[in-house]
mmCIF file of C-alpha atoms in Angstrom:
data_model
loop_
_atom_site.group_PDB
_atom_site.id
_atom_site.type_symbol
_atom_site.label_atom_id
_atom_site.label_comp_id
_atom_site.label_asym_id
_atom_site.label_seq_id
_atom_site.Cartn_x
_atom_site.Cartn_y
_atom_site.Cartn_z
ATOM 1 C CA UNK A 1444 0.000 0.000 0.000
ATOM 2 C CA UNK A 1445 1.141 3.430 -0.524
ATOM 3 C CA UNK A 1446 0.402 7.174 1.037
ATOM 4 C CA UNK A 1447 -2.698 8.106 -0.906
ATOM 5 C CA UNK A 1448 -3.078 11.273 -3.169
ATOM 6 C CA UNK A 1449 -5.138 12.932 0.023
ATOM 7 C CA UNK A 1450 -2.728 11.634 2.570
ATOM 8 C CA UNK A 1451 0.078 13.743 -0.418
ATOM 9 C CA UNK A 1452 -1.527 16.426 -0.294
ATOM 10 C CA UNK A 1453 -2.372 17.138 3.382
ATOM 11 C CA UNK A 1454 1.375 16.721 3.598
ATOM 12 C CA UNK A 1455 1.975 19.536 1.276
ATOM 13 C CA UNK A 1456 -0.420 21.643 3.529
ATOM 14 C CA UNK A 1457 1.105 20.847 6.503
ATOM 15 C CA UNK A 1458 4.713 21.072 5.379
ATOM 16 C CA UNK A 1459 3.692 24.878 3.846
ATOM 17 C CA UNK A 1460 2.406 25.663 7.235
ATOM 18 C CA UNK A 1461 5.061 24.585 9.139
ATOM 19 C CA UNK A 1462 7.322 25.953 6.491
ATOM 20 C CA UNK A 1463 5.877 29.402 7.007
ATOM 21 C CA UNK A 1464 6.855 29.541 10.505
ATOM 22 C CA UNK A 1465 10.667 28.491 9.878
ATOM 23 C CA UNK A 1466 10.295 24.734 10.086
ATOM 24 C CA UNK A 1467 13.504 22.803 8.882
ATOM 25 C CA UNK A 1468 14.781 19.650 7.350
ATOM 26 C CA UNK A 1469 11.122 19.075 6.682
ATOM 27 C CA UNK A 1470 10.926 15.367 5.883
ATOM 28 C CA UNK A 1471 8.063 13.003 4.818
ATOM 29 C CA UNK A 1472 7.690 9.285 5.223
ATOM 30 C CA UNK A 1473 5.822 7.021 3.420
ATOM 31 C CA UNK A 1474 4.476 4.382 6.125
ATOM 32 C CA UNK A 1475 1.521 2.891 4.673
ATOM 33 C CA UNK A 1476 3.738 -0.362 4.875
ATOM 34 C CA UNK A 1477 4.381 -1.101 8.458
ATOM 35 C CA UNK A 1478 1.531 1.046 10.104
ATOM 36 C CA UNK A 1479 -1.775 0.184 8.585
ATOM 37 C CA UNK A 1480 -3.982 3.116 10.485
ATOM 38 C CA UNK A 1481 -1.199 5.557 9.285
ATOM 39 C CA UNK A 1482 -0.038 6.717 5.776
ATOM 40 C CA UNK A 1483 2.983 9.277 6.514
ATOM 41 C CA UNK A 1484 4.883 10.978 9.160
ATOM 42 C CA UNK A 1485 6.029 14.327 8.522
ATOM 43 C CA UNK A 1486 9.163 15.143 10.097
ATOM 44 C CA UNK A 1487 10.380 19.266 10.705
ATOM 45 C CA UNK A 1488 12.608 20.556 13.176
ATOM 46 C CA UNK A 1489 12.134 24.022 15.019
ATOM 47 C CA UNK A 1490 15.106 25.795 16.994
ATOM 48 C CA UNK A 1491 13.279 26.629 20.268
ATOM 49 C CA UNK A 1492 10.626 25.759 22.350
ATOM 50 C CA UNK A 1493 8.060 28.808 21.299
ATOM 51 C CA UNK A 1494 9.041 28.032 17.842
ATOM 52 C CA UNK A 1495 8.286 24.250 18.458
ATOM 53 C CA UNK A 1496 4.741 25.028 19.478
ATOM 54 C CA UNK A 1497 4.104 28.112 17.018
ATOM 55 C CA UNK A 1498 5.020 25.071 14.074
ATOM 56 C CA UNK A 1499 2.382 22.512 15.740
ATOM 57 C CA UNK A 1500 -0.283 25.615 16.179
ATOM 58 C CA UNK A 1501 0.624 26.563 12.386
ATOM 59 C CA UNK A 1502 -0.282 22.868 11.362
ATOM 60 C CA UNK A 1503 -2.675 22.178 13.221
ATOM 61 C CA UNK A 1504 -4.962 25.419 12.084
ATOM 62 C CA UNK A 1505 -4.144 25.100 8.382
ATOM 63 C CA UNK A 1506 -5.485 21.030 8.413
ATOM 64 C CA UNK A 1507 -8.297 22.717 10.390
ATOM 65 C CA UNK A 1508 -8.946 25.325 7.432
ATOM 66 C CA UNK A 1509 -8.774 22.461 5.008
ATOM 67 C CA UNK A 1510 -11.483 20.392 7.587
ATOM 68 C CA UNK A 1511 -9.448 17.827 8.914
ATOM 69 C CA UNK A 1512 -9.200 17.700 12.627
ATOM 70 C CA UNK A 1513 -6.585 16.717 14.945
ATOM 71 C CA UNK A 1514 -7.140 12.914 16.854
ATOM 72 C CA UNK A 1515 -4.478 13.545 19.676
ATOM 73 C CA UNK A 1516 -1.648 16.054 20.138
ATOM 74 C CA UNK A 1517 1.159 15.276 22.402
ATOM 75 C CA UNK A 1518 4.044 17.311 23.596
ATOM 76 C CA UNK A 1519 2.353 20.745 23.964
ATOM 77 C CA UNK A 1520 3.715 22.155 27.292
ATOM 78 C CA UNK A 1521 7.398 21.101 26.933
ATOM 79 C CA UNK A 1522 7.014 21.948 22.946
ATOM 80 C CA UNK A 1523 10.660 20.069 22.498
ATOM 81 C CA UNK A 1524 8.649 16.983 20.497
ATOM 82 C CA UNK A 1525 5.104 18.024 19.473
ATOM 83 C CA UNK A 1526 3.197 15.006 17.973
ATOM 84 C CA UNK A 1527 0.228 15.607 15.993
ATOM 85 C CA UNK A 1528 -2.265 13.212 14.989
ATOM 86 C CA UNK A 1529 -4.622 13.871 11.983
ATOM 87 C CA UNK A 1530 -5.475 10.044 11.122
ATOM 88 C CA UNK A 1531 -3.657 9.008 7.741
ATOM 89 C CA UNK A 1532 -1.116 11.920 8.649
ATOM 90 C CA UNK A 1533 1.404 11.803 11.515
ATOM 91 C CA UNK A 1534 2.993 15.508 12.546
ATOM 92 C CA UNK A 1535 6.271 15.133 14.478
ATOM 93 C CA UNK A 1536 7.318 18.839 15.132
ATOM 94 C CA UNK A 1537 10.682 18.563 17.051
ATOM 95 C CA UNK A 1538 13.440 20.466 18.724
ATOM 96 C CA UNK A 1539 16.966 20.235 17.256
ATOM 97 C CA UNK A 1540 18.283 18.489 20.199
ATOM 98 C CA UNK A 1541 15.447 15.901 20.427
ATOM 99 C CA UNK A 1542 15.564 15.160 16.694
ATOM 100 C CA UNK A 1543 18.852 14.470 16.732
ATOM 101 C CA UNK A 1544 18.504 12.183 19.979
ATOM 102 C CA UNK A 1545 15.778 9.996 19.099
ATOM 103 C CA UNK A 1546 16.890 9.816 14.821
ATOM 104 C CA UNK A 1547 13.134 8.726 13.605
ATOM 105 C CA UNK A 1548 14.861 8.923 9.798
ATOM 106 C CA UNK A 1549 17.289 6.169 10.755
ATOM 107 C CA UNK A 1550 13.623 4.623 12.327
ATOM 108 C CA UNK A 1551 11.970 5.195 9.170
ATOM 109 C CA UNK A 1552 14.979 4.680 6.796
ATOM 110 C CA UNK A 1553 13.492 1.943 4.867
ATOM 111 C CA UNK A 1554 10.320 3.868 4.025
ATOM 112 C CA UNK A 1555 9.876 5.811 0.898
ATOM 113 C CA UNK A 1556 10.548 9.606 1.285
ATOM 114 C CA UNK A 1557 7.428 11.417 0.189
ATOM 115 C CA UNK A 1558 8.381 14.860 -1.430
ATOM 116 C CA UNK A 1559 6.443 18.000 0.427
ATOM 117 C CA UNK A 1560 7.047 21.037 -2.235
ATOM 118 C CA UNK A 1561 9.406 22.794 0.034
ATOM 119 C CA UNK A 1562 13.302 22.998 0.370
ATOM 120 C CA UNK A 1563 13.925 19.961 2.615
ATOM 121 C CA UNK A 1564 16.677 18.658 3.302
ATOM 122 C CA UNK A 1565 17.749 14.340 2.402
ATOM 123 C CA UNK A 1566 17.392 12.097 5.269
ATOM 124 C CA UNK A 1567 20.794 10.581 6.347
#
């Protein structure tokens, strides 16, 4: 199974969002293979706490505007790894410190990268 063309472009809605607040290294998963409830993760990386959370509240409103509400969010008051769950799309808005820690893309390595329409940076 692959990421469908709604799960593609909810990622490019999210990854604009998250771009306009100064995401980086956006990255996107396809992981329709080993997590049947879940098409993609999308991967970003913010350099501070506040801009942690104002990437996850950026997200979050513009799959809102599109009508997609969140299932479960995770992370919010230490904003250093922000999980958002929209179903078929997986935010993980992270820190620089705790994306380099816990490596998801060397997790994930083996699932195809999806691209997201912004400058993003190859996973390692």
């Amino acid at each position: 199974m692959t990421a469908t063309t709604r799960t593609r472009e909810l990622l490019e809605i999210a990854a604009a969002a998250a771009d306009g607040k100064g995401a980086e290294d956006l990255v996107a998963f396809d992981v329709s293979e080993p997590l049947p409830l879940v098409d993609a993760f999308l991967l970003a990386t913010g350099n501070s706490e506040r801009n942690v959370a104002a990437i996850a509240d950026a997200v979050e409103e513009a799959m809102l505007e599109e009508g997609v509400n969140r299932l479960r969010r995770e992370g919010k008051s230490e904003a250093r790894w922000i999980l958002i769950d929209f179903g078929d799309v997986v935010v993980h808005v992270f820190h620089e410190e705790e994306r380099a820690f816990y490596g998801l893309e060397r997790l994930w390595k083996d699932c195809p990268v999806l691209p997201v329409g912004v400058t993003a940076d190859a996973p390692e």
